[in-house]
Coordinates of C-alpha atoms and ligand atoms in Angstrom, one line a residue:
M1 CA 0.2 -0.1 -0.5
S2 CA 1.2 3.2 -0.7
G3 CA 3.0 5.3 2.3
S4 CA 3.7 2.2 4.3
Q5 CA 6.0 0.8 1.2
R6 CA 8.3 3.4 -0.7
L7 CA 7.2 3.1 -3.9
T8 CA 11.0 2.2 -5.2
D9 CA 11.2 -0.7 -3.1
S10 CA 8.3 -2.2 -4.0
A11 CA 8.3 -5.6 -6.4
A12 CA 6.5 -4.0 -9.7
W13 CA 8.6 -0.8 -9.2
R14 CA 12.0 -3.2 -9.5
A15 CA 10.7 -5.5 -12.1
L16 CA 9.4 -2.3 -14.1
Q17 CA 13.3 -0.9 -14.1
A18 CA 14.0 -4.5 -15.3
H19 CA 11.7 -4.2 -18.1
Y20 CA 12.1 -0.8 -19.2
A21 CA 16.4 -1.6 -19.9
A22 CA 14.4 -4.3 -22.4
V23 CA 12.1 -2.2 -23.9
K24 CA 13.4 1.2 -23.7
D25 CA 14.9 0.9 -27.6
A26 CA 11.4 -1.1 -29.0
H27 CA 10.2 1.5 -31.9
L28 CA 6.9 1.9 -32.3
R29 CA 7.7 0.7 -36.2
T30 CA 8.8 -2.8 -35.0
L31 CA 6.0 -2.9 -32.2
F32 CA 3.1 -2.1 -35.2
A33 CA 4.8 -4.4 -37.7
D34 CA 4.8 -7.5 -35.3
D35 CA 1.1 -7.2 -34.0
P36 CA -1.4 -6.5 -36.6
G37 CA -3.4 -6.1 -33.4
R38 CA -2.1 -3.7 -32.0
A39 CA -4.5 -0.4 -32.3
A40 CA -6.9 -2.8 -31.4
R41 CA -5.3 -4.6 -28.5
F42 CA -4.5 -1.0 -26.8
T43 CA -7.8 0.8 -27.5
V44 CA -9.8 1.3 -24.5
E45 CA -13.7 2.8 -24.3
G46 CA -15.5 4.7 -21.6
A47 CA -18.7 6.9 -20.4
G48 CA -17.9 8.0 -24.1
L49 CA -14.5 8.7 -24.6
T50 CA -12.2 6.3 -26.9
L51 CA -8.5 6.3 -26.0
D52 CA -6.5 4.6 -28.3
Y53 CA -2.5 3.8 -26.6
S54 CA -1.4 2.1 -29.1
K55 CA 1.1 4.4 -30.2
N56 CA 3.1 4.4 -26.8
R57 CA 6.2 2.9 -25.9
I58 CA 4.9 -0.5 -24.3
T59 CA 4.5 -3.9 -25.2
E60 CA 1.6 -6.0 -23.1
E61 CA 4.1 -6.9 -20.3
T62 CA 4.5 -3.3 -19.6
V63 CA 0.5 -2.7 -19.1
R64 CA 0.8 -6.1 -16.9
L65 CA 3.2 -4.4 -14.9
L66 CA 1.8 -1.0 -14.4
V67 CA -1.3 -2.5 -13.4
Q68 CA 0.5 -4.9 -11.2
L69 CA 2.3 -1.5 -9.6
A70 CA -1.0 0.5 -9.4
R71 CA -2.5 -2.9 -7.5
E72 CA 0.6 -3.1 -5.0
R73 CA 0.3 0.8 -4.6
G74 CA -3.1 0.8 -3.8
V75 CA -5.0 2.9 -6.2
A76 CA -7.6 0.9 -6.0
E77 CA -8.2 1.1 -2.5
R78 CA -8.0 4.8 -2.2
R79 CA -10.1 5.4 -5.2
D80 CA -12.7 3.6 -2.9
A81 CA -11.4 5.6 0.1
M82 CA -12.2 8.7 -1.6
F83 CA -15.8 7.4 -2.8
R84 CA -16.7 6.1 0.7
G85 CA -15.6 10.2 1.7
E86 CA -12.8 9.6 4.0
K87 CA -10.7 12.0 4.7
I88 CA -7.7 10.8 2.1
N89 CA -6.3 14.3 1.6
V90 CA -4.5 13.9 5.1
T91 CA -2.5 17.0 5.3
E92 CA -5.9 18.8 5.3
R93 CA -8.0 16.6 7.5
R94 CA -10.6 16.4 4.6
A95 CA -12.2 14.6 2.4
V96 CA -12.4 14.6 -1.2
L97 CA -15.5 14.3 -2.7
H98 CA -15.7 15.8 -6.2
V99 CA -17.5 12.9 -7.1
A100 CA -20.7 13.9 -4.8
L101 CA -21.2 17.2 -6.8
R102 CA -22.1 15.4 -9.5
A103 CA -24.1 12.2 -8.0
P104 CA -27.4 11.6 -9.0
R105 CA -30.6 12.0 -7.0
G106 CA -30.9 9.7 -4.8
E107 CA -27.2 8.3 -4.4
R108 CA -25.5 8.1 -1.2
I109 CA -22.5 9.6 -0.4
E110 CA -21.7 10.6 3.2
V111 CA -19.5 12.6 5.1
D112 CA -18.6 12.1 8.6
G113 CA -22.2 10.0 8.5
Q114 CA -23.9 12.7 6.9
D115 CA -25.5 12.6 3.3
M116 CA -24.3 14.7 0.9
V117 CA -26.0 14.4 -1.9
P118 CA -29.5 16.4 -0.9
E119 CA -27.5 19.4 -0.2
V120 CA -25.8 18.9 -3.5
H121 CA -28.9 19.1 -5.2
A122 CA -30.2 22.0 -3.6
V123 CA -27.5 24.0 -4.4
L124 CA -28.0 23.1 -8.2
D125 CA -32.1 23.4 -7.9
R126 CA -31.3 27.0 -6.5
M127 CA -28.4 27.5 -9.3
A128 CA -31.1 26.5 -11.8
A129 CA -33.9 28.9 -10.8
F130 CA -31.1 31.9 -10.6
A131 CA -29.6 30.9 -13.3
N132 CA -33.6 30.8 -15.7
Q133 CA -34.3 34.3 -14.2
L134 CA -30.8 35.9 -16.2
R135 CA -31.7 33.7 -19.4
D136 CA -35.5 34.9 -19.6
G137 CA -34.4 38.5 -18.1
S138 CA -37.0 38.2 -15.1
W139 CA -33.7 39.3 -13.0
K140 CA -33.3 43.0 -13.6
G141 CA -30.9 44.9 -12.6
H142 CA -31.3 48.0 -10.3
T143 CA -32.3 50.6 -12.8
G144 CA -34.9 47.5 -14.3
K145 CA -32.5 47.1 -16.8
R146 CA -32.2 43.2 -18.0
I147 CA -28.8 41.8 -17.4
R148 CA -26.5 41.4 -20.5
T149 CA -23.2 40.8 -19.1
I150 CA -22.0 38.4 -16.1
I151 CA -18.7 39.0 -15.3
N152 CA -17.0 36.2 -13.1
I153 CA -14.3 37.3 -10.5
G154 CA -12.3 35.0 -9.1
I155 CA -8.7 32.9 -9.4
G156 CA -7.2 29.5 -9.6
G157 CA -10.0 27.1 -8.8
S158 CA -12.4 29.6 -8.7
Y159 CA -11.0 31.2 -12.4
L160 CA -10.1 28.3 -14.7
G161 CA -12.7 26.0 -14.9
P162 CA -15.7 28.1 -15.5
E163 CA -13.4 30.3 -18.0
M164 CA -12.6 27.2 -19.9
A165 CA -15.9 25.5 -19.6
Y166 CA -17.6 28.6 -21.2
L167 CA -15.3 28.8 -24.0
A168 CA -15.7 24.9 -24.7
L169 CA -19.3 24.9 -24.5
R170 CA -19.7 28.5 -26.2
P171 CA -21.9 26.6 -29.1
Y172 CA -24.5 25.5 -26.1
S173 CA -24.6 29.0 -24.5
D174 CA -27.3 32.0 -24.8
R175 CA -25.6 34.4 -27.2
T176 CA -27.6 36.8 -26.2
L177 CA -25.4 37.4 -22.7
D178 CA -21.8 37.7 -22.8
F179 CA -19.2 36.5 -20.0
R180 CA -16.0 37.7 -18.8
F181 CA -13.5 36.9 -16.4
V182 CA -11.7 38.6 -14.1
S183 CA -8.9 36.7 -12.3
N184 CA -5.5 38.9 -12.3
V185 CA -5.2 41.2 -9.8
D186 CA -3.1 43.6 -12.7
G187 CA -5.8 46.2 -12.6
A188 CA -6.0 46.2 -16.4
N189 CA -8.1 42.6 -16.2
F190 CA -10.5 44.8 -14.5
D191 CA -10.5 47.7 -17.0
E192 CA -9.9 45.1 -20.1
A193 CA -13.2 42.7 -19.0
T194 CA -15.1 45.8 -17.8
Q195 CA -14.6 48.3 -21.1
G196 CA -17.6 49.6 -22.9
L197 CA -19.6 48.0 -20.8
D198 CA -23.2 49.7 -19.0
P199 CA -22.9 48.7 -15.3
A200 CA -26.7 48.8 -15.1
E201 CA -27.1 45.8 -17.1
T202 CA -23.7 44.2 -15.3
L203 CA -23.8 41.2 -12.6
F204 CA -21.0 40.2 -11.0
V205 CA -20.0 36.5 -9.7
V206 CA -17.6 36.6 -7.0
S207 CA -16.1 33.5 -7.0
S208 CA -13.9 32.6 -4.0
K209 CA -14.7 29.6 -1.6
T210 CA -12.5 31.1 0.9
F211 CA -13.5 34.4 0.5
T212 CA -10.5 35.8 1.6
T213 CA -8.2 35.3 -1.7
L214 CA -6.0 38.9 -2.0
E215 CA -6.8 39.2 -5.9
T216 CA -10.3 38.3 -5.9
M217 CA -11.2 40.5 -3.0
T218 CA -9.3 43.4 -4.8
N219 CA -11.0 42.8 -8.1
A220 CA -14.6 42.5 -6.0
A221 CA -13.8 45.6 -4.1
T222 CA -13.4 47.4 -7.3
A223 CA -16.4 46.2 -9.1
R224 CA -18.4 47.2 -6.2
K225 CA -17.1 51.0 -6.5
W226 CA -17.4 50.6 -9.9
I227 CA -21.2 49.2 -9.8
V228 CA -22.0 51.9 -7.1
S229 CA -20.5 55.0 -8.5
A230 CA -22.3 54.7 -11.3
L231 CA -25.7 53.7 -10.2
G232 CA -25.3 56.0 -7.5
T233 CA -26.3 54.0 -4.7
D234 CA -25.1 50.8 -2.0
A235 CA -29.1 49.3 -2.9
A236 CA -27.6 48.3 -6.4
V237 CA -25.1 45.6 -4.8
A238 CA -27.8 43.9 -3.8
R239 CA -28.9 43.6 -8.0
H240 CA -25.3 43.3 -9.6
F241 CA -23.6 41.0 -7.1
V242 CA -24.1 37.2 -6.5
A243 CA -20.8 35.5 -4.4
V244 CA -20.3 31.7 -4.3
S245 CA -18.1 30.7 -1.4
T246 CA -18.3 28.3 1.6
N247 CA -17.8 31.9 3.5
T248 CA -21.2 32.7 5.0
P249 CA -19.9 36.0 7.0
G250 CA -17.5 36.9 4.9
V251 CA -19.9 37.2 2.1
Q252 CA -22.4 39.3 4.4
K253 CA -19.6 41.1 5.3
F254 CA -19.0 42.3 1.4
G255 CA -23.0 43.3 1.3
I256 CA -23.8 40.6 -0.5
D257 CA -27.6 39.6 0.6
P258 CA -26.9 35.4 1.7
A259 CA -29.5 34.6 -0.1
N260 CA -27.6 35.7 -3.2
M261 CA -24.8 33.5 -2.2
F262 CA -24.4 30.0 -3.6
G263 CA -22.7 27.5 -1.0
F264 CA -20.2 24.2 -1.4
W265 CA -18.2 22.5 1.1
D266 CA -14.9 22.0 2.0
W267 CA -14.5 18.8 1.2
V268 CA -14.2 20.3 -2.9
G269 CA -10.6 21.3 -3.7
G270 CA -10.7 24.4 -5.6
R271 CA -9.3 22.9 -8.8
Y272 CA -11.8 20.0 -8.6
S273 CA -14.9 22.5 -8.3
M274 CA -16.2 23.4 -11.9
D275 CA -18.7 21.2 -11.5
S276 CA -20.0 22.7 -8.0
A277 CA -21.6 26.4 -7.5
I278 CA -18.7 27.7 -8.2
G279 CA -19.7 26.2 -12.1
L280 CA -22.6 29.6 -11.6
S281 CA -21.7 32.1 -14.9
T282 CA -21.1 28.3 -16.9
M283 CA -24.7 27.7 -16.1
I284 CA -26.4 30.8 -16.8
A285 CA -24.3 30.2 -20.2
I286 CA -25.8 27.0 -21.3
G287 CA -28.3 26.4 -19.1
P288 CA -29.7 24.4 -16.4
E289 CA -30.0 21.4 -18.8
N290 CA -26.9 21.5 -20.1
F291 CA -25.1 21.7 -16.6
R292 CA -26.6 18.5 -16.1
E293 CA -25.6 16.8 -18.7
L294 CA -22.4 18.0 -18.2
L295 CA -22.7 16.5 -14.6
A296 CA -23.9 13.6 -16.5
G297 CA -20.5 13.3 -18.0
F298 CA -18.6 13.7 -15.2
H299 CA -21.0 11.0 -13.6
N300 CA -20.4 8.3 -16.4
M301 CA -16.7 8.8 -16.2
D302 CA -16.6 8.5 -12.2
E303 CA -18.6 4.9 -12.3
H304 CA -16.1 4.0 -15.3
F305 CA -12.9 4.9 -13.2
R306 CA -14.8 3.3 -9.5
S307 CA -16.2 -0.3 -11.6
T308 CA -13.8 -0.9 -14.4
P309 CA -11.0 -3.6 -13.9
L310 CA -7.8 -1.3 -14.2
E311 CA -6.6 -3.2 -17.6
R312 CA -9.6 -1.4 -19.2
N313 CA -9.6 1.5 -17.0
L314 CA -9.4 4.5 -19.0
P315 CA -8.2 7.1 -16.7
V316 CA -6.1 4.0 -14.6
L317 CA -4.4 3.7 -17.9
M318 CA -3.4 7.2 -18.7
G319 CA -2.0 8.0 -15.1
L320 CA 0.1 4.6 -15.3
L321 CA 1.9 5.8 -19.1
T322 CA 2.2 9.4 -17.4
V323 CA 4.2 7.2 -14.8
W324 CA 5.6 5.2 -16.8
Y325 CA 7.5 8.1 -19.0
N326 CA 8.1 10.4 -15.8
N327 CA 9.7 7.6 -13.5
F328 CA 11.4 5.3 -16.3
F329 CA 12.1 7.6 -19.4
G330 CA 12.8 10.6 -17.4
A331 CA 10.3 13.0 -19.8
Q332 CA 10.0 16.1 -18.2
T333 CA 7.1 17.3 -19.7
L334 CA 3.4 16.4 -21.0
G335 CA 1.9 17.9 -23.9
V336 CA -2.1 18.5 -24.6
M337 CA -3.1 18.8 -27.8
P338 CA -6.8 19.5 -28.3
Y339 CA -8.0 19.4 -31.8
S340 CA -10.7 22.1 -31.1
A341 CA -10.6 25.4 -31.0
H342 CA -13.2 25.6 -28.2
L343 CA -10.8 23.8 -26.1
A344 CA -8.3 26.5 -25.7
R345 CA -8.1 27.2 -22.1
F346 CA -8.0 23.2 -21.7
P347 CA -4.2 22.9 -21.6
A348 CA -4.4 25.9 -19.0
Y349 CA -7.0 24.0 -17.1
L350 CA -5.4 20.7 -16.8
Q351 CA -1.9 22.4 -15.8
Q352 CA -3.8 23.6 -12.5
L353 CA -5.1 20.2 -12.5
Q354 CA -2.3 18.0 -12.0
M355 CA 0.6 20.6 -11.7
E356 CA -1.3 21.7 -7.9
S357 CA -2.2 18.4 -7.4
N358 CA 1.0 16.2 -8.4
G359 CA 3.7 18.9 -7.4
K360 CA 4.6 17.2 -4.7
H361 CA 8.0 17.0 -2.9
V362 CA 6.8 14.7 0.2
D363 CA 5.0 11.5 0.9
L364 CA 1.9 11.2 2.9
T365 CA 4.1 10.3 6.0
G366 CA 5.7 13.6 5.1
A367 CA 9.1 12.0 3.6
V368 CA 11.2 13.0 1.1
V369 CA 10.7 11.4 -1.9
D370 CA 13.6 10.0 -4.0
W371 CA 11.6 9.5 -7.4
Q372 CA 10.1 11.7 -10.1
T373 CA 6.6 12.9 -9.0
G374 CA 4.3 15.3 -11.0
P375 CA 5.4 16.3 -14.9
V376 CA 4.7 19.9 -16.6
I377 CA 2.0 20.1 -18.4
W378 CA 1.2 22.1 -21.5
G379 CA -0.4 22.7 -25.0
E380 CA -2.3 24.3 -27.1
P381 CA -4.8 23.3 -29.6
G382 CA -3.5 21.7 -32.7
T383 CA -3.1 22.3 -35.7
D384 CA -2.1 26.1 -33.9
G385 CA 0.5 24.3 -32.0
Q386 CA 2.1 22.3 -35.3
H387 CA 3.0 25.4 -37.3
S388 CA 5.1 26.6 -33.5
F389 CA 6.5 24.2 -31.3
Y390 CA 6.1 20.7 -33.0
Q391 CA 8.9 21.0 -34.4
L392 CA 11.0 20.2 -31.5
I393 CA 8.7 17.3 -30.5
H394 CA 9.6 15.7 -34.2
Q395 CA 13.1 16.2 -34.0
G396 CA 14.4 17.9 -31.0
T397 CA 16.3 15.9 -28.2
K398 CA 13.9 15.6 -25.5
L399 CA 10.9 12.8 -25.0
I400 CA 7.7 14.8 -25.0
P401 CA 4.5 12.6 -24.5
C402 CA 1.4 14.1 -26.1
D403 CA -2.2 13.4 -25.6
L404 CA -4.1 14.7 -28.7
I405 CA -7.7 15.3 -28.1
G406 CA -10.4 15.2 -31.3
F407 CA -14.1 15.0 -32.2
L408 CA -15.7 12.7 -34.5
Q409 CA -18.5 15.4 -35.7
P410 CA -17.7 19.1 -35.8
L411 CA -19.6 21.6 -34.0
S412 CA -19.3 24.2 -37.1
P413 CA -21.6 24.2 -40.1
L414 CA -17.8 24.3 -42.0
T415 CA -17.9 20.4 -41.4
D416 CA -15.0 20.8 -44.9
H417 CA -12.7 22.2 -42.3
H418 CA -13.2 19.3 -39.8
D419 CA -11.9 16.8 -42.3
L420 CA -8.3 18.9 -42.4
L421 CA -7.9 19.0 -38.7
M422 CA -8.8 15.4 -38.0
A423 CA -6.7 15.2 -40.5
N424 CA -3.8 16.8 -39.3
M425 CA -4.7 15.5 -35.8
F426 CA -3.9 11.8 -37.2
A427 CA -1.2 12.5 -39.5
Q428 CA 0.8 13.9 -36.5
A429 CA 0.0 11.3 -34.2
E430 CA 1.5 8.6 -36.9
A431 CA 4.2 11.3 -38.1
L432 CA 5.3 11.0 -34.6
G433 CA 5.4 7.8 -34.2
F434 CA 6.7 6.5 -37.2
G435 CA 9.0 9.1 -38.8
K436 CA 10.9 9.0 -41.6
T437 CA 13.8 7.1 -42.2
A438 CA 17.1 7.9 -44.3
E439 CA 16.3 5.2 -46.6
E440 CA 12.7 6.2 -47.2
L441 CA 13.8 9.8 -48.2
T442 CA 16.3 8.9 -50.3
A443 CA 13.8 6.5 -51.9
E444 CA 11.8 9.5 -52.4
G445 CA 14.5 11.3 -54.1
S446 CA 15.7 13.2 -51.1
P447 CA 19.0 15.4 -52.1
T448 CA 21.7 13.8 -50.1
F449 CA 23.0 16.7 -48.0
Q450 CA 19.2 17.2 -47.0
T451 CA 18.4 13.8 -45.6
P452 CA 20.0 14.0 -42.5
F453 CA 17.9 16.8 -41.2
R454 CA 14.9 15.6 -42.6
V455 CA 15.0 12.4 -41.0
T456 CA 12.9 12.4 -38.4
E457 CA 13.1 9.3 -36.0
G458 CA 9.6 8.8 -34.7
N459 CA 8.8 6.7 -31.7
R460 CA 7.3 9.6 -30.4
P461 CA 4.2 8.6 -28.0
T462 CA 1.2 10.0 -28.3
N463 CA -2.3 9.3 -26.9
A464 CA -5.7 9.4 -29.0
I465 CA -8.3 10.4 -27.3
L466 CA -11.6 10.8 -29.3
A467 CA -15.1 11.5 -28.9
D468 CA -18.4 11.7 -30.8
R469 CA -18.2 15.3 -30.2
L470 CA -17.8 18.1 -28.4
D471 CA -20.9 18.7 -26.1
P472 CA -21.7 19.1 -22.0
R473 CA -21.8 15.2 -21.3
T474 CA -18.3 14.8 -23.5
L475 CA -17.0 17.3 -21.5
G476 CA -17.7 16.3 -18.2
S477 CA -16.3 12.7 -19.2
L478 CA -12.9 14.1 -20.7
V479 CA -12.3 16.5 -17.1
A480 CA -12.8 13.3 -14.5
L481 CA -10.5 11.3 -17.0
Y482 CA -7.9 13.8 -16.4
E483 CA -8.9 14.2 -12.3
H484 CA -9.0 10.5 -12.3
S485 CA -5.5 9.8 -14.2
V486 CA -4.2 12.3 -11.5
F487 CA -5.5 11.0 -9.2
T488 CA -4.0 7.5 -10.2
Q489 CA -0.5 9.0 -10.5
G490 CA -0.6 10.1 -6.9
A491 CA -1.8 7.3 -5.4
V492 CA 1.1 5.6 -7.1
W493 CA 3.5 7.6 -6.3
G494 CA 1.9 8.6 -2.4
I495 CA 1.4 12.3 -2.3
D496 CA -1.2 14.1 -0.9
S497 CA -2.7 15.2 -4.6
F498 CA -5.2 17.7 -2.3
D499 CA -3.1 20.1 -0.8
Q500 CA -1.2 23.2 -2.5
W501 CA 1.0 24.1 0.5
G502 CA 3.4 25.3 -2.1
V503 CA 1.2 28.2 -3.0
E504 CA 1.1 29.8 0.9
L505 CA 5.0 30.9 1.1
G506 CA 4.2 33.3 -2.1
K507 CA 1.0 34.8 -0.7
V508 CA 2.4 35.4 2.7
L509 CA 5.7 37.1 1.5
A510 CA 3.8 39.0 -0.9
N511 CA 1.5 40.3 2.2
R512 CA 4.9 41.3 3.7
I513 CA 6.2 43.0 0.7
I514 CA 2.9 45.5 -0.4
P515 CA 3.1 47.8 2.7
E516 CA 6.8 48.1 1.6
L517 CA 5.6 49.4 -1.4
R518 CA 2.9 51.6 0.0
D519 CA 4.3 53.0 2.9
K520 CA 6.7 55.7 2.4
A521 CA 7.7 55.6 6.2
A522 CA 8.3 52.0 5.8
P523 CA 11.2 50.7 8.1
K524 CA 14.7 49.5 6.8
L525 CA 14.2 46.5 4.1
T526 CA 15.5 43.5 5.4
H527 CA 14.9 41.0 2.6
D528 CA 18.0 39.3 0.5
S529 CA 19.7 42.0 -1.4
S530 CA 18.2 41.8 -4.5
T531 CA 14.5 41.9 -2.7
N532 CA 15.9 45.1 -1.5
A533 CA 17.0 46.5 -4.4
L534 CA 14.2 45.8 -6.8
I535 CA 11.8 47.1 -4.1
E536 CA 14.0 50.3 -3.6
R537 CA 13.9 51.1 -7.7
Y538 CA 9.8 50.4 -7.3
R539 CA 9.6 52.9 -5.3
R540 CA 11.7 55.5 -6.7
A541 CA 10.0 54.8 -9.8
R542 CA 6.7 55.6 -8.2
N543 CA 8.0 57.9 -5.9
S544 CA 9.6 60.1 -8.4
Ligands
G6Q1 C1 -7.5 25.0 -6.2 C2 -6.4 26.2 -4.9 C3 -6.3 27.7 -5.6 C4 -8.0 28.4 -5.5 C5 -7.7 30.1 -5.7 C6 -8.6 30.6 -5.5 O1 -7.4 24.0 -6.0 O2 -6.4 25.7 -3.6 O3 -6.0 27.8 -7.4 O4 -8.5 27.6 -6.3 O5 -6.3 29.9 -4.7 O6 -8.9 30.5 -3.5 P1 -10.5 30.8 -3.1 O7 -11.7 30.3 -4.3 O8 -10.4 30.6 -1.9 O9 -10.9 32.5 -3.5

């Protein structure tokens, strides 16, 4: 079990090390040539998604040993403990129950003996009533005008999901409403988001689990001034602000009526919260029905994760493949390339999900790990990426496994574009996997002097993830796929994927520096010489 035994001491780990030495040079060209059934053998389906992982540097033995590793590390037991509401976030002594956010009515998921599902649905019902009022125009601003723009103020987990989902599901959204997002404390973010808007037609959704986050509270205070100065009275706040939070006193203190607050629970981590009330702006955009479809997609993948044997379990396999490249091949990063313009912010969303969850240096016992944990996650939509950084993936010296995500049906009526888009996705996976040899180039008439430069080695691993179309249900499945892949990785590495202590230090130090920038009579600076000099340079520039 993870936690009780060091990862590198486990039998499966040792077996994988020996196996790695034997297969590390095997080329995908040979693996495919030797096994005509390879694609079928390494393709799995679940919750409306297909994962073709055949273009990975693996054999059946690799999968057997990786699954064995998952068993030895107690992935299934830990997963079941999560679903039972046990406090698997050990450093914060909290349950981890985002799966309860999408449990259907009537299912039971308990925290400390209390069934949470009825509360979840009570909040969803209130959100739906509010979303409908905005969508049908019955919710009016202070002056009686209809709300036209909704601005989500929030950061990190209270921003990335809502923005990603809004962009992903725009074709399902009410186009008469405009949605904007303010996250950064840089005043430019607020300025740009409110450009050209009529305050009388603008609603702010202040999304903050804690309702104490510096950036969000600063932006919310600015928004409050913007509304009150334009509409002439504090009374306007009631019609132009709603809050999503777990902190009722904080919300009241800000001046928002708790009747206009939508709650959630401490067992929902920020980066796992887009399907909680944090998704209020998403629900307003796509409507309650579509939001429930989104939740159904999440739930389908939860069920797949919970009940499918590890060998055919999509998130388990994806998580184990990440471990394979991260810990055995020494890959530092993982690329995620959606072949969908609507998924433009999906890589950024996954960046937080994966890097905040698995960027850890100690195991569950607090001992420093002597194995690699979470990789760097990055990506851009294909085909744009192909015309910029794919060169390095094809011919550079680093191994970068990539997930390529595509959809069989287009959302755009420009269907001929879709064939071109998907041809590119399939072609990239083919080129990355099989490359082009010097012999092939010569046979094609490549000038001899150019041949070495044109050789593409291939053997670059990819996962192909396909779904029928990008709709709310599919998006839910896709996000849950990555959530549970992250879970699997964290369980293998024996770390707490649900805390984020590393984020704290910077926050504390910023709070110390703020008065040093503002207070002209601030005491002598006592940082290191570089920080002192940077602060002094800033003060001189601002005070001159
Ligand atoms: C997510 C993190 C972090 C958090 C933000 C916003 O898992 O904890 O990104 O979501 O710091 O926090 P609040 O919602 O409390 O403002």
